[in-house]
Amino acid sequence: MLAFPPGFVWGSATAAYQIEGAVAEGGRGPSIWDTFSHTPGRVQNGDNGDVADDHYHRYRDDVAIMRELNLGAYRFSVGWSRLQPAGTGPLNPAGVDFYDRLLDELHGAGIAPWVTLYHWDLPQPLEDAGGWPERDTALRFADYAAAVHERFADRAADWTTLNEPWCSAFLGYFTGHHAPGRTEPAASLRAVHHLLLGHGLAVRAMRADRPEHRFGITLNLYPVDPATGSDADRDAARRVDGISNRLFTDAVLRGAYPDDVLADLAELWPADVVQDGDLEAIATPLDQLGVNYYSRHVVRAADPAATTSEAGAPDSAVPARGNGWIGCDDVQKTGYGYPRTTMGWEIDAPGLYDILTWLHRDYPSLPPLYITENGASFDDVVSPDGAVHDAERTAYLDAHFRQAARAIADGVDLRGYFVWSLLDNFEWAWGYQRRFGIVHVDYDTLQRTVKDSGFFVASVAAANGLSGGRVAVGGGSVRNGDGATGGDGVGGGDAVGAGDGAGVKR
Ligand code: FCB
């Protein structure tokens, strides 16, 4: 038995626009994702979140499923435009009522709520006023956060400001693959700063009200490897690491944007964007840091004309802006040849260990860590026996859980793990064509079916551990399978293929 520390939190995660539906009910206003998804060509298949999983009406069933799966915590986001339709002003009573009922239901099921305040659904009126590139949006976010926190403070103690500001800024304002679909490089950097400023101001405001609560931010982080040991590839990896990871972690944990990233972006970085006191606000101490991990980036220097799109729907009308990494048009994403999920992301469980131990090693002020998202998309089907036999997802999760345990054994203060996602849902620019759930959703009937991976997660959560013995601990790469999997027969999905020895950059 591979045991996790006592009190380790096992949960699942969702986001408002991806599951709720009911976009025109209860006084909800439009968000940028409503506008974007209703714009032809933006989302694959013309899908939108109008109905999604209809969680707005079925939340009781969904909480019951979580309970059946032994989950101790639920990470969900509150819809800004449901709670504050215009992005400013008093909270909308019907929106408050929905989350009140959800919180009551969770409380009754003994499931701790983890509230994310912003999972990409900016109220459309704030985008009409300029969106995240405008400083005022940060102030509006802090006001909204304070109001929502105050309203629900008696029943939720774990608060996350932003989910993945990298995506909000760069997919929303640089590549245009996500709402609001703008392709304005300098504006995307303004968005980075204002998202982080909004985060810091929100934490300050919420903490002033309830210092005993726990506040954090969720970042999508990636180990970045050079494809070869060449100087050009190593520099490509440094730059991608800078723009993907350190721009955010250094700001939040050190109170400074990294010098090398600012130098790389010298021609694009808006000189007037950082005002006195901003970085102190951004680096307001955190009680926890959320890590979303899906895959590793392997990159090489290349001809700009050869770069490929990193994210977004293939039939998107948006002209892809290179690889999604601003200032890195000469960088190409490659890989190790490992199996991929249907997102095209290589399955690389040791990358989770690498990112956790990197944070632990490089950031002395690191708060306790939580994996706030990890999971995989596969083309699941309900079998004639009525079950969903998603062995690949089970293997994926098993392998990643073991890497988390390995990181803990090596000293990382990791306290919880939220699987993405509870339900199959609206996967942004991919619409309903990608299934990440540990619970299958039939989009015709909206019927839920717990997948085999869901039962696997339930068993891990109940035991607070995995059967099958320990994962290898200590130094050395496990990329080639030397210990990445245990002996229980479910692991192994991550460990095929051989790395080329280019080495982990950090
Ligand atoms: C993350 C998002 C989440 C989901 C997963 C697959 O980037 O936070 O909403 O789309 O990816």
PDB file of C-alpha atoms and ligand atoms in Angstrom, residues 15 18 75 119-120 163-164 167 220 292 294 343 345 373 420 427-428 436, ligand 1:
ATOM      1  CA  ALA A  15     -15.594  25.136 -13.782  1.00  0.00           C
ATOM      2  CA  GLN A  18     -18.021  24.123 -18.536  1.00  0.00           C
ATOM      3  CA  ARG A  75     -13.101  22.520  -6.514  1.00  0.00           C
ATOM      4  CA  HIS A 119     -12.274  30.413 -14.330  1.00  0.00           C
ATOM      5  CA  TRP A 120     -12.243  32.523 -17.507  1.00  0.00           C
ATOM      6  CA  ASN A 163      -7.491  29.642 -12.627  1.00  0.00           C
ATOM      7  CA  GLU A 164      -4.551  29.611 -15.037  1.00  0.00           C
ATOM      8  CA  CYS A 167      -4.553  30.888 -20.485  1.00  0.00           C
ATOM      9  CA  ASN A 220      -0.774  25.762 -15.124  1.00  0.00           C
ATOM     10  CA  ASN A 292      -2.506  22.255 -12.728  1.00  0.00           C
ATOM     11  CA  TYR A 294      -1.171  17.874 -17.752  1.00  0.00           C
ATOM     12  CA  MET A 343      -5.836  16.552 -26.642  1.00  0.00           C
ATOM     13  CA  TRP A 345      -0.762  16.018 -24.973  1.00  0.00           C
ATOM     14  CA  GLU A 373      -6.125  19.821 -11.847  1.00  0.00           C
ATOM     15  CA  TRP A 420      -9.884  17.088 -13.660  1.00  0.00           C
ATOM     16  CA  GLU A 427     -13.853  21.732 -23.165  1.00  0.00           C
ATOM     17  CA  TRP A 428     -13.534  25.347 -24.325  1.00  0.00           C
ATOM     18  CA  PHE A 436     -11.998  14.525 -19.293  1.00  0.00           C
TER      19      PHE A 436
HETATM   20  C1  FCB B   1      -7.245  23.483 -17.984  1.00  0.00           C
HETATM   21  C2  FCB B   1      -8.489  24.237 -17.611  1.00  0.00           C
HETATM   22  C3  FCB B   1      -9.710  23.373 -17.455  1.00  0.00           C
HETATM   23  C4  FCB B   1      -9.745  22.304 -18.517  1.00  0.00           C
HETATM   24  C5  FCB B   1      -8.466  21.533 -18.534  1.00  0.00           C
HETATM   25  C6  FCB B   1      -8.440  20.383 -19.511  1.00  0.00           C
HETATM   26  O1  FCB B   1      -6.379  24.313 -18.674  1.00  0.00           O
HETATM   27  O2  FCB B   1      -8.282  24.931 -16.416  1.00  0.00           O
HETATM   28  O3  FCB B   1     -10.841  24.189 -17.476  1.00  0.00           O
HETATM   29  O4  FCB B   1     -10.013  22.866 -19.737  1.00  0.00           O
HETATM   30  O5  FCB B   1      -7.416  22.396 -18.841  1.00  0.00           O
END
